[in-house]
Coordinates of C-alpha atoms in Angstrom, one line a residue:
X1 CA 27.2 29.9 -1.9
X2 CA 24.8 27.2 -1.5
X3 CA 23.4 25.3 -4.4
X4 CA 19.7 25.9 -3.0
X5 CA 18.0 28.7 -1.1
X6 CA 14.5 27.2 -1.3
X7 CA 12.8 23.9 -2.1
X8 CA 10.7 24.2 -5.3
X9 CA 7.4 23.3 -3.6
X10 CA 7.7 26.2 -1.2
X11 CA 8.2 29.1 -3.4
X12 CA 5.3 31.1 -2.9
X13 CA 4.1 34.6 -3.1
X14 CA 5.8 35.5 0.0
X15 CA 9.0 35.5 -2.1
X16 CA 7.8 37.9 -4.7
X17 CA 10.7 39.9 -6.2
X18 CA 13.3 38.0 -4.4
X19 CA 16.0 36.1 -5.9
X20 CA 16.1 32.3 -5.4
X21 CA 18.4 29.3 -6.4
X22 CA 16.3 26.0 -6.8
X23 CA 17.7 22.3 -7.3
X24 CA 15.5 19.7 -8.6
X25 CA 14.5 17.3 -11.6
X26 CA 12.9 18.4 -14.8
X27 CA 9.4 17.0 -14.7
X28 CA 8.4 18.7 -18.2
X29 CA 9.8 21.2 -20.8
X30 CA 7.4 23.2 -22.9
X31 CA 8.5 25.3 -25.8
X32 CA 5.8 28.0 -26.3
X33 CA 6.7 30.2 -29.4
X34 CA 10.3 30.9 -28.2
X35 CA 9.6 31.0 -24.4
X36 CA 10.6 27.7 -22.8
X37 CA 8.5 26.5 -19.5
X38 CA 10.0 24.2 -17.2
X39 CA 8.3 22.3 -14.4
X40 CA 11.1 21.7 -11.9
X41 CA 10.3 19.3 -9.3
X42 CA 11.8 18.5 -5.8
X43 CA 10.2 16.4 -2.7
X44 CA 8.4 19.4 -1.7
X45 CA 6.5 20.0 -5.0
X46 CA 6.9 21.9 -8.5
X47 CA 7.5 25.3 -9.5
X48 CA 7.1 26.5 -13.0
X49 CA 10.4 28.1 -14.5
X50 CA 10.1 30.7 -17.5
X51 CA 13.1 31.0 -19.9
X52 CA 13.2 34.0 -22.1
X53 CA 15.4 33.7 -25.3
X54 CA 17.0 37.4 -24.1
X55 CA 19.4 35.4 -22.2
X56 CA 21.0 33.3 -25.0
X57 CA 23.4 31.2 -23.1
X58 CA 20.9 30.1 -20.5
X59 CA 18.2 29.6 -23.2
X60 CA 20.4 27.3 -25.0
X61 CA 20.9 25.3 -22.0
X62 CA 17.0 25.3 -21.5
X63 CA 16.6 24.0 -25.0
X64 CA 18.8 21.0 -24.2
X65 CA 16.7 19.9 -21.1
X66 CA 14.9 16.6 -21.1
X67 CA 13.0 15.0 -18.4
X68 CA 14.6 13.9 -15.2
X69 CA 17.5 16.0 -15.9
X70 CA 19.0 17.3 -12.5
X71 CA 19.5 21.0 -12.7
X72 CA 19.9 24.1 -10.6
X73 CA 18.1 27.2 -11.6
X74 CA 18.8 30.9 -10.4
X75 CA 16.1 33.4 -11.0
X76 CA 13.5 35.8 -9.6
X77 CA 10.1 35.1 -8.2
X78 CA 7.4 36.9 -10.1
X79 CA 3.4 36.6 -10.1
X80 CA 1.9 34.5 -13.0
X81 CA 0.0 36.6 -15.4
X82 CA -3.6 36.9 -14.8
X83 CA -5.7 33.9 -15.9
X84 CA -2.7 31.5 -15.8
X85 CA -2.8 30.5 -11.9
X86 CA -2.8 27.0 -10.9
X87 CA -4.8 26.6 -7.6
X88 CA -3.8 22.7 -7.4
X89 CA -0.1 23.8 -6.8
X90 CA 1.1 25.5 -3.8
X91 CA 3.4 27.7 -6.1
X92 CA 0.6 28.1 -8.4
X93 CA 0.3 31.7 -8.3
X94 CA 4.0 32.4 -9.0
X95 CA 6.7 31.5 -11.6
X96 CA 10.5 31.9 -11.4
X97 CA 11.9 34.0 -14.1
X98 CA 15.0 32.1 -15.2
X99 CA 18.6 34.0 -15.2
X100 CA 20.7 31.0 -15.2
X101 CA 20.5 27.2 -15.6
X102 CA 23.2 24.6 -14.6
X103 CA 22.8 21.2 -15.6
X104 CA 24.3 19.3 -12.5
X105 CA 23.5 15.8 -14.2
X106 CA 21.9 14.7 -17.3
X107 CA 19.7 11.7 -17.6
X108 CA 19.0 9.0 -20.2
X109 CA 15.5 8.5 -21.1
X110 CA 13.7 7.0 -18.4
X111 CA 11.9 3.7 -18.9
X112 CA 8.5 5.1 -18.3
X113 CA 6.7 8.5 -17.8
X114 CA 6.6 9.2 -14.0
X115 CA 3.0 10.4 -14.6
X116 CA 1.8 7.3 -16.1
X117 CA -0.9 5.9 -13.7
X118 CA -0.9 2.3 -15.4
X119 CA 2.5 1.0 -14.6
X120 CA 2.8 -2.6 -13.4
X121 CA 4.2 -3.2 -10.0
X122 CA 6.8 -5.2 -11.6
X123 CA 8.1 -2.3 -13.7
X124 CA 7.9 0.2 -10.5
X125 CA 9.8 -2.2 -8.2
X126 CA 12.5 -3.1 -10.8
X127 CA 13.1 0.7 -11.4
X128 CA 12.2 1.6 -7.7
X129 CA 14.6 4.6 -7.8
X130 CA 12.5 6.3 -10.4
X131 CA 9.2 5.0 -9.1
X132 CA 10.0 6.9 -5.6
X133 CA 10.3 10.1 -7.4
X134 CA 6.7 10.0 -8.3
X135 CA 4.5 12.6 -6.3
X136 CA 2.4 9.8 -4.6
X137 CA 5.5 7.9 -3.5
X138 CA 7.2 11.1 -2.0
X139 CA 4.0 11.8 -0.3
X140 CA 3.8 8.3 1.1
X141 CA 7.3 8.1 2.4
X142 CA 6.9 11.8 4.0
X143 CA 3.8 10.7 5.6
X144 CA 5.3 7.7 7.0
X145 CA 8.2 9.9 8.3
X146 CA 5.8 12.5 10.1
X147 CA 3.8 9.2 11.7
X148 CA 7.1 8.0 13.0
X149 CA 8.0 11.3 14.5
X150 CA 4.5 11.9 15.9
X151 CA 4.9 8.7 17.6
X152 CA 8.3 9.4 19.0
X153 CA 7.2 12.8 20.4
X154 CA 4.2 11.2 22.3
X155 CA 6.4 8.3 23.8
X156 CA 9.2 10.8 24.7
X157 CA 6.6 13.1 26.6
X158 CA 5.1 9.9 28.1
X159 CA 8.8 9.0 29.6
X160 CA 9.4 6.1 27.2
X161 CA 13.0 5.6 26.1
X162 CA 14.2 4.1 22.6
X163 CA 16.6 1.0 23.6
X164 CA 17.8 -1.0 20.6
X165 CA 17.5 -4.9 20.8
X166 CA 19.5 -7.3 18.9
X167 CA 19.1 -8.2 15.3
X168 CA 21.0 -11.5 15.4
X169 CA 19.4 -13.6 18.1
X170 CA 18.4 -17.1 19.2
X171 CA 16.0 -19.3 17.1
X172 CA 12.8 -19.9 19.2
X173 CA 10.4 -21.4 16.6
X174 CA 6.9 -20.6 17.5
X175 CA 4.4 -19.6 15.1
X176 CA 5.9 -18.1 11.6
X177 CA 9.4 -19.5 10.3
X178 CA 12.6 -17.7 11.3
X179 CA 15.0 -16.3 9.0
X180 CA 18.3 -18.0 9.8
X181 CA 21.7 -16.5 9.7
X182 CA 24.6 -19.1 9.7
X183 CA 27.5 -18.6 12.0
X184 CA 31.0 -18.5 10.6
X185 CA 32.7 -18.8 14.0
X186 CA 30.6 -21.2 15.4
X187 CA 30.3 -24.4 12.9
X188 CA 27.0 -25.7 12.5
X189 CA 25.2 -23.0 14.7
X190 CA 22.7 -20.4 13.5
X191 CA 21.4 -17.0 14.6
X192 CA 17.8 -16.0 13.8
X193 CA 16.5 -12.5 12.7
X194 CA 13.9 -11.4 15.2
X195 CA 10.2 -12.0 14.6
X196 CA 9.7 -9.5 17.2
X197 CA 11.7 -7.9 20.0
X198 CA 9.3 -9.7 22.6
X199 CA 11.5 -11.5 24.9
X200 CA 14.4 -8.6 25.1
X201 CA 11.7 -6.1 25.9
X202 CA 10.4 -8.4 28.7
X203 CA 13.9 -8.5 29.9
X204 CA 14.2 -4.8 29.8
X205 CA 11.3 -4.6 32.1
X206 CA 13.1 -7.1 34.7
X207 CA 16.0 -4.7 34.2
X208 CA 14.2 -1.6 35.6
X209 CA 14.0 0.6 32.4
X210 CA 10.2 0.7 33.0
X211 CA 9.1 2.3 29.8
X212 CA 10.7 1.1 26.5
X213 CA 10.0 1.7 22.8
X214 CA 11.6 1.0 19.6
X215 CA 10.7 1.5 16.0
X216 CA 12.3 -1.5 14.6
X217 CA 12.6 -4.2 11.9
X218 CA 11.1 -7.7 12.4
X219 CA 11.5 -10.5 10.2
X220 CA 9.1 -13.6 9.2
X221 CA 9.5 -16.3 6.7
X222 CA 5.8 -16.6 5.7
X223 CA 3.5 -16.3 2.6
X224 CA 3.1 -12.9 1.6
X225 CA -0.1 -11.0 0.9
X226 CA -0.7 -7.3 0.3
X227 CA -0.4 -6.4 4.0
X228 CA 2.7 -8.6 4.7
X229 CA 6.3 -8.3 4.0
X230 CA 9.2 -10.6 5.1
X231 CA 10.6 -7.6 6.8
X232 CA 8.4 -5.1 8.2
X233 CA 8.5 -2.4 10.9
X234 CA 7.0 -2.4 14.3
X235 CA 6.4 0.1 16.7
X236 CA 7.3 -1.9 19.8
X237 CA 6.5 -0.6 23.5
X238 CA 6.5 -2.2 26.7
X239 CA 5.7 -0.9 30.3
X240 CA 5.8 -1.8 33.9
X241 CA 3.4 -1.6 36.7
X242 CA 0.4 -0.5 34.6
X243 CA -3.1 -2.4 34.6
X244 CA -4.3 -3.7 31.1
X245 CA -6.8 -0.8 31.2
X246 CA -4.0 1.6 31.9
X247 CA -1.9 0.3 28.9
X248 CA -4.9 0.4 26.4
X249 CA -5.7 4.2 27.6
X250 CA -2.2 5.1 27.0
X251 CA -1.6 3.7 23.4
X252 CA -5.2 4.5 22.4
X253 CA -4.1 8.0 23.2
X254 CA -0.9 7.6 21.2
X255 CA -2.9 6.6 18.0
X256 CA -5.3 9.3 18.6
X257 CA -2.7 11.9 18.9
X258 CA -0.9 10.6 15.7
X259 CA -4.0 10.8 13.5
X260 CA -4.8 14.3 14.9
X261 CA -1.2 15.5 14.1
X262 CA -0.6 14.0 10.9
X263 CA -4.0 13.9 9.1
X264 CA -6.0 16.3 11.4
X265 CA -8.5 13.5 12.0
X266 CA -10.3 12.9 15.4
X267 CA -10.6 9.5 16.3
X268 CA -13.5 8.3 18.6
X269 CA -12.7 9.2 22.3
X270 CA -12.9 6.6 24.0
X271 CA -12.6 3.6 21.5
X272 CA -15.4 1.1 21.6
X273 CA -14.6 -2.1 23.2
X274 CA -15.7 -5.6 22.2
X275 CA -14.9 -8.9 23.5
X276 CA -13.6 -11.6 20.9
X277 CA -16.6 -13.9 21.4
X278 CA -18.9 -11.0 20.6
X279 CA -16.8 -10.0 17.7
X280 CA -16.9 -13.5 16.2
X281 CA -20.6 -13.8 17.1
X282 CA -21.5 -10.7 15.4
X283 CA -19.2 -10.3 12.5
X284 CA -17.3 -13.6 12.1
X285 CA -13.9 -11.7 12.6
X286 CA -11.7 -10.5 15.4
X287 CA -10.9 -7.6 13.5
X288 CA -14.4 -6.5 12.1
X289 CA -14.8 -3.4 9.8
X290 CA -17.4 -1.3 11.7
X291 CA -17.9 0.7 8.7
X292 CA -20.0 -2.2 7.3
X293 CA -23.4 -2.2 8.7
X294 CA -24.1 -5.8 8.5
X295 CA -24.1 -8.4 11.2
X296 CA -24.5 -12.1 11.6
X297 CA -27.9 -13.6 13.0
X298 CA -27.3 -16.7 14.9
X299 CA -29.6 -19.6 13.9
X300 CA -27.5 -22.9 15.0
X301 CA -30.1 -23.6 17.8
X302 CA -33.1 -23.8 15.6
X303 CA -31.5 -25.8 12.5
X304 CA -30.7 -29.1 14.1
X305 CA -34.0 -30.8 13.2
X306 CA -34.9 -29.3 9.9
X307 CA -34.9 -31.3 6.8
X308 CA -32.3 -29.6 4.9
X309 CA -29.2 -31.4 5.8
X310 CA -27.0 -28.4 4.5
X311 CA -28.2 -26.8 7.8
X312 CA -29.1 -29.6 10.4
X313 CA -25.7 -31.6 9.8
X314 CA -23.5 -28.6 11.0
X315 CA -26.2 -27.5 13.7
X316 CA -26.2 -30.8 15.3
X317 CA -22.4 -31.4 15.1
X318 CA -20.1 -30.2 17.8
X319 CA -18.1 -27.0 16.4
X320 CA -20.5 -26.4 13.7
X321 CA -22.3 -23.2 13.1
X322 CA -25.4 -21.7 11.2
X323 CA -25.7 -18.1 10.5
X324 CA -27.8 -15.7 8.3
X325 CA -26.5 -12.3 6.8
X326 CA -29.2 -10.0 6.1
X327 CA -28.8 -7.6 3.2
X328 CA -31.2 -4.8 3.4
X329 CA -32.2 -4.0 -0.2
X330 CA -30.4 -7.1 -1.6
X331 CA -33.8 -8.3 -3.3
X332 CA -32.4 -6.1 -6.2
X333 CA -29.3 -8.4 -6.8
X334 CA -29.6 -10.3 -9.7
X335 CA -29.2 -14.2 -10.1
X336 CA -25.9 -13.7 -11.7
X337 CA -24.6 -11.5 -8.9
X338 CA -25.8 -14.0 -6.3
X339 CA -23.9 -16.8 -8.2
X340 CA -20.6 -14.5 -8.1
X341 CA -21.1 -14.2 -4.3
X342 CA -21.5 -18.0 -4.2
X343 CA -18.1 -18.6 -6.0
X344 CA -16.5 -15.8 -3.7
X345 CA -17.5 -17.9 -0.4
X346 CA -15.7 -20.7 -2.0
X347 CA -12.4 -19.2 -1.6
X348 CA -12.8 -19.6 2.3
X349 CA -13.9 -23.2 2.3
X350 CA -17.8 -22.8 1.8
X351 CA -19.3 -25.5 0.0
X352 CA -22.2 -23.0 -1.4
X353 CA -24.3 -20.1 -0.3
X354 CA -28.0 -20.7 0.3
X355 CA -30.4 -17.6 0.1
X356 CA -33.8 -16.2 0.7
X357 CA -35.3 -13.2 -1.0
X358 CA -38.0 -11.6 1.2
X359 CA -40.9 -10.5 -0.9
X360 CA -43.5 -10.1 1.7
X361 CA -42.6 -10.7 5.3
X362 CA -46.3 -10.3 6.5
X363 CA -46.9 -13.6 4.3
X364 CA -44.6 -15.7 6.5
X365 CA -43.2 -18.6 4.1
X366 CA -45.5 -17.6 1.2
X367 CA -43.7 -14.3 1.1
X368 CA -40.2 -15.9 0.7
X369 CA -38.6 -16.9 -2.5
X370 CA -35.8 -19.5 -2.4
X371 CA -35.6 -23.3 -3.2
X372 CA -34.6 -24.1 0.4
X373 CA -37.7 -22.8 2.0
X374 CA -39.7 -25.8 1.5
X375 CA -37.3 -27.6 3.6
X376 CA -37.5 -25.4 6.7
X377 CA -40.2 -25.9 9.4
X378 CA -42.3 -23.0 10.5
X379 CA -40.2 -22.6 13.7
X380 CA -37.2 -22.2 11.9
X381 CA -38.7 -19.6 9.2
X382 CA -40.0 -17.7 12.2
X383 CA -36.8 -17.5 13.8
X384 CA -34.9 -16.3 10.7
X385 CA -37.4 -13.6 10.1
X386 CA -37.6 -12.4 13.7
X387 CA -34.0 -12.6 14.6
X388 CA -32.6 -11.1 11.4
X389 CA -35.4 -8.1 11.6
X390 CA -36.0 -9.0 7.8
X391 CA -38.1 -6.4 5.7
X392 CA -39.7 -6.6 2.3
X393 CA -36.9 -6.3 -0.3
X394 CA -34.2 -8.0 1.8
X395 CA -31.8 -10.7 0.9
X396 CA -30.7 -13.2 3.4
X397 CA -27.4 -15.2 2.8
X398 CA -26.8 -18.3 4.9
X399 CA -23.5 -19.9 6.1
X400 CA -23.5 -23.5 7.6
X401 CA -20.4 -25.4 8.2
X402 CA -17.6 -25.7 10.8
X403 CA -17.7 -22.4 12.7
X404 CA -14.3 -21.3 11.4
X405 CA -15.4 -21.6 7.8
X406 CA -18.7 -20.0 8.6
X407 CA -16.8 -17.1 10.2
X408 CA -14.2 -16.6 7.4
X409 CA -16.6 -17.1 4.6
X410 CA -19.5 -15.2 5.4
X411 CA -17.2 -12.8 7.5
X412 CA -15.7 -11.8 4.0
X413 CA -19.0 -11.9 2.2
X414 CA -20.1 -9.1 4.8
X415 CA -17.2 -7.0 4.0
X416 CA -17.4 -7.6 0.3
X417 CA -21.0 -6.6 0.0
X418 CA -20.5 -3.7 2.4
X419 CA -17.6 -2.2 0.3
X420 CA -19.3 -2.9 -3.1
X421 CA -21.2 0.0 -5.0
X422 CA -24.6 -1.7 -4.0
X423 CA -23.4 -1.8 -0.5
X424 CA -22.6 2.2 -0.4
X425 CA -25.8 3.0 -2.4
X426 CA -28.0 1.1 -0.1
X427 CA -26.3 2.9 3.1
X428 CA -24.6 -0.4 4.1
X429 CA -21.1 1.4 4.4
X430 CA -20.5 4.4 6.5
X431 CA -17.3 6.4 5.4
X432 CA -14.7 7.4 8.3
X433 CA -12.3 6.0 10.7
X434 CA -13.8 3.3 12.9
X435 CA -11.5 2.3 15.8
X436 CA -12.1 -0.8 18.2
X437 CA -10.5 -2.5 20.9
X438 CA -11.1 -6.3 20.6
X439 CA -10.3 -8.0 24.2
X440 CA -10.5 -11.2 26.3
X441 CA -9.0 -13.4 23.4
X442 CA -8.8 -17.0 24.3
X443 CA -5.4 -18.3 25.7
X444 CA -5.3 -21.2 23.4
X445 CA -6.6 -22.7 20.4
X446 CA -6.7 -26.4 19.1
X447 CA -4.2 -27.1 16.3
X448 CA -5.8 -30.0 14.4
X449 CA -2.7 -31.1 12.6
X450 CA -0.4 -31.2 15.6
X451 CA -3.5 -32.3 18.0
X452 CA -2.3 -30.0 20.6
X453 CA -3.1 -26.5 22.1
X454 CA -1.2 -23.7 20.8
X455 CA -0.9 -20.1 21.9
X456 CA -3.3 -17.6 20.1
X457 CA -1.0 -14.7 20.8
X458 CA 2.3 -15.9 22.0
X459 CA 3.1 -18.2 25.0
X460 CA 4.2 -15.2 27.3
X461 CA 0.7 -13.8 27.4
X462 CA -0.7 -13.6 31.1
X463 CA -4.2 -15.5 31.6
X464 CA -6.9 -13.5 33.0
X465 CA -7.1 -13.5 36.8
X466 CA -8.8 -16.5 38.2
X467 CA -8.3 -18.5 34.7
X468 CA -4.8 -19.9 35.8
X469 CA -6.4 -23.1 36.7
X470 CA -8.2 -23.4 33.6
X471 CA -5.1 -24.2 31.8
X472 CA -4.9 -27.6 33.4
X473 CA -8.5 -28.3 33.4
X474 CA -10.2 -26.6 30.3
X475 CA -7.9 -24.8 28.1
X476 CA -10.7 -24.0 25.8
X477 CA -12.2 -21.7 28.5
X478 CA -9.0 -19.8 29.5
X479 CA -9.0 -16.1 28.4
X480 CA -6.1 -14.0 28.1
X481 CA -5.2 -10.5 29.1
X482 CA -4.9 -9.6 25.4
X483 CA -6.0 -6.8 23.4
X484 CA -6.0 -5.9 19.8
X485 CA -6.4 -2.4 18.3
X486 CA -8.7 -2.5 15.1
X487 CA -9.1 0.1 12.7
X488 CA -11.6 -0.1 9.6
X489 CA -11.0 -3.9 9.4
X490 CA -7.4 -4.0 10.0
X491 CA -5.5 -5.1 13.1
X492 CA -3.1 -2.2 13.5
X493 CA -1.8 -3.2 16.8
X494 CA -1.9 -6.2 19.4
X495 CA -0.6 -6.8 22.8
X496 CA -1.0 -8.2 26.3
X497 CA -0.2 -8.1 29.9
X498 CA 2.5 -10.7 30.2
X499 CA 3.4 -13.4 32.7
X500 CA 5.8 -12.1 35.2
X501 CA 6.0 -15.1 37.4
X502 CA 8.2 -18.2 36.4
X503 CA 5.5 -20.8 37.9
X504 CA 2.8 -19.4 35.8
X505 CA 4.9 -19.3 32.7
X506 CA 5.9 -22.8 33.3
X507 CA 2.0 -23.7 33.6
X508 CA 1.5 -22.1 30.2
X509 CA 4.4 -24.1 28.5
X510 CA 2.8 -27.4 30.2
X511 CA -0.3 -26.5 28.4
X512 CA 1.3 -25.9 25.3
X513 CA 3.2 -29.5 25.8
X514 CA 6.5 -27.6 25.9
X515 CA 8.5 -29.8 28.5
X516 CA 11.0 -28.5 31.1
X517 CA 14.0 -29.5 28.8
X518 CA 12.5 -27.7 25.7
X519 CA 11.4 -24.7 27.7
X520 CA 14.8 -24.5 29.0
X521 CA 16.7 -25.0 25.8
X522 CA 14.4 -22.2 24.2
X523 CA 13.6 -19.6 26.9
X524 CA 16.0 -20.6 29.9
X525 CA 17.2 -16.9 29.8
X526 CA 13.7 -15.5 30.1
X527 CA 12.8 -18.1 32.8
X528 CA 16.0 -17.2 34.6
X529 CA 15.2 -13.3 34.5
X530 CA 11.7 -13.8 35.7
X531 CA 13.0 -15.1 39.0
X532 CA 14.8 -11.9 39.8
X533 CA 11.8 -9.7 41.0
X534 CA 10.3 -9.4 37.7
X535 CA 7.7 -6.5 37.8
X536 CA 4.1 -6.9 36.5
X537 CA 4.5 -5.6 32.9
X538 CA 2.9 -5.4 29.6
X539 CA 3.1 -3.8 26.2
X540 CA 1.7 -3.5 22.4
X541 CA 3.2 -3.5 19.2
X542 CA 1.7 -1.6 16.1
X543 CA 2.4 -2.1 12.5
X544 CA 4.0 1.2 11.1
X545 CA 3.6 -0.1 7.7
X546 CA 0.0 -0.9 8.1
X547 CA -0.9 2.3 9.9
X548 CA 0.8 4.4 7.1
X549 CA -0.9 2.3 4.3
X550 CA -4.4 3.1 5.8
X551 CA -3.5 6.8 6.1
X552 CA -2.1 7.0 2.6
X553 CA -5.1 5.1 1.1
X554 CA -2.7 2.9 -0.6
X555 CA -3.7 -0.5 -1.7
X556 CA -0.5 -2.0 -0.4
X557 CA 2.0 -1.7 2.2
X558 CA 4.5 -1.8 -0.6
X559 CA 3.4 1.5 -1.6
X560 CA 4.7 2.9 1.8
X561 CA 8.1 0.9 2.2
X562 CA 11.0 2.7 0.2
X563 CA 12.4 -0.8 -1.1
X564 CA 9.9 -3.6 -0.7
X565 CA 9.9 -7.3 -1.4
X566 CA 7.5 -8.8 -4.0
X567 CA 5.0 -11.3 -3.1
X568 CA 7.7 -14.1 -3.9
X569 CA 10.0 -12.2 -1.3
X570 CA 12.3 -10.8 -4.0
X571 CA 13.6 -7.4 -4.4
X572 CA 13.4 -6.8 -8.2
X573 CA 15.8 -3.8 -7.7
X574 CA 18.8 -5.6 -6.5
X575 CA 18.0 -9.1 -7.7
X576 CA 18.0 -10.4 -3.9
X577 CA 18.1 -13.2 -2.8
X578 CA 20.9 -14.2 -5.0
X579 CA 23.6 -16.9 -5.2
X580 CA 26.8 -16.6 -3.3
X581 CA 30.1 -18.0 -4.2
X582 CA 31.6 -21.1 -3.2
X583 CA 34.4 -19.5 -1.0
X584 CA 31.6 -17.7 1.1
X585 CA 29.6 -21.0 1.5
X586 CA 32.9 -22.8 2.8
X587 CA 33.6 -20.2 5.3
X588 CA 30.1 -20.7 6.8
X589 CA 30.5 -24.4 6.7
X590 CA 27.3 -24.7 4.2
X591 CA 27.1 -27.1 1.3
X592 CA 24.3 -27.0 -0.9
X593 CA 22.3 -30.2 -1.8
X594 CA 21.0 -28.9 -5.0
X595 CA 23.2 -25.8 -6.3
X596 CA 21.0 -23.5 -8.5
X597 CA 22.8 -21.8 -11.5
X598 CA 23.4 -18.2 -11.4
X599 CA 20.4 -16.1 -13.0

């Protein structure tokens, strides 16, 4: 006979009067005047088990139970007495009258209560096995599973096939650092763990597989944040013989389908589309959160000749920018709140945060309150008020510096104000799901440290039609057939049409100062493949961890990954990374310069 006939969380009124066999963990045991109640939990939920003393052997076992004992319960489903129903539980209208209990395995006292809402992340990750038993973590990982299955069903229906690509591959350092794996067989040589399957999926297109996908692990040795892990999961897709628009349509429909199937949410149809240039001009970000109803006001052109050097210096310097951020109703903000925002933007490199309170817009400069107004001429004052659409009671914040610092600092300020209690009270934030395509990215950006152009996405991205020659003459004007899918301020997917002709790929390498020998050493296998009738192709990759994090409303992707690493790239459960013994190092032809003692 099977140990289990039903999941605990699926015992409902439909089973009234039936005998059931349940397995799970004791979430709570309560002794109510000679009757013992057990909340029995499994992955599907909790059911209440009632133990009466008229079955002495069973009752004695029930008395011995403690939290997290693993048990089997056999009994009969009955309705709960009137007035004791629990509408918050799927099984809240019934209970199981226990006939027998078997302790499958006792538990030592857990290091924390599973219903404790104030656990530190260190405690949770150290005892991850127990943390994963908590209902919210069970929910998150079940949601992750449902999202992955919805993706697979959609792609299968669209003719995509799942093909695995290697985990041990060639190191081609472009962008983040590779994780390296020493070869025992080939002395002094290393594999790299893939940062993405990019080159292999392109070669699969050359091989004629037409529509490929893979839900796969990728690895990047980079500084970590709430939305980054050294190993992460990517929904990786590539297709041949489709235009950029057709690729976007295909995968927009996929994400729309996944949200409808897993959350019952209808995303916009179609998504709005915005160029990179427009996104940076209006929001200072290539992944703007459209729920926030604040935008930049461009002022660079009218600030070059004002007496206020904080504005005039960047406005008259190439690469400088001056913008205003109008905050409707912001005149209510206290000086201490303004000072707190000033400290906030300094995180992003801003030197300070100028501001103007608009008391009476009809009075012009006389209706403005700020120490900077006296240093601005009338033409600048008029431009500020007219372009921003300022109204009485508004507050204007200003950013003036290099364009990147302005974008980062005032862009982050925009989001912070919009998400604040003030922002929500004043209608500056709109709840819901706001998807967006950002397109027409620059092909290249200039790296000040290395004094050379680098690829904005990756060096296999195709330039827009007619922009091929700009790679030689004006790289800063060259746009790419690249596109990012943005949702509520997170980039959840990014891709491009790829270069499918070897001569165009060579032009890109030349613009990036990757010479023929270096290109051949790093990417020779791809360049060779492109010579064999490579089809036009393109694709996209989605961050599964990010998507599920957003759907779950979790604060970090660590809350949707079963066994994540900390921000220091450590696994507290297994204590990885860890030293290895000298014999293993010798086999790998490795000698440590500064051996560390075992922890």
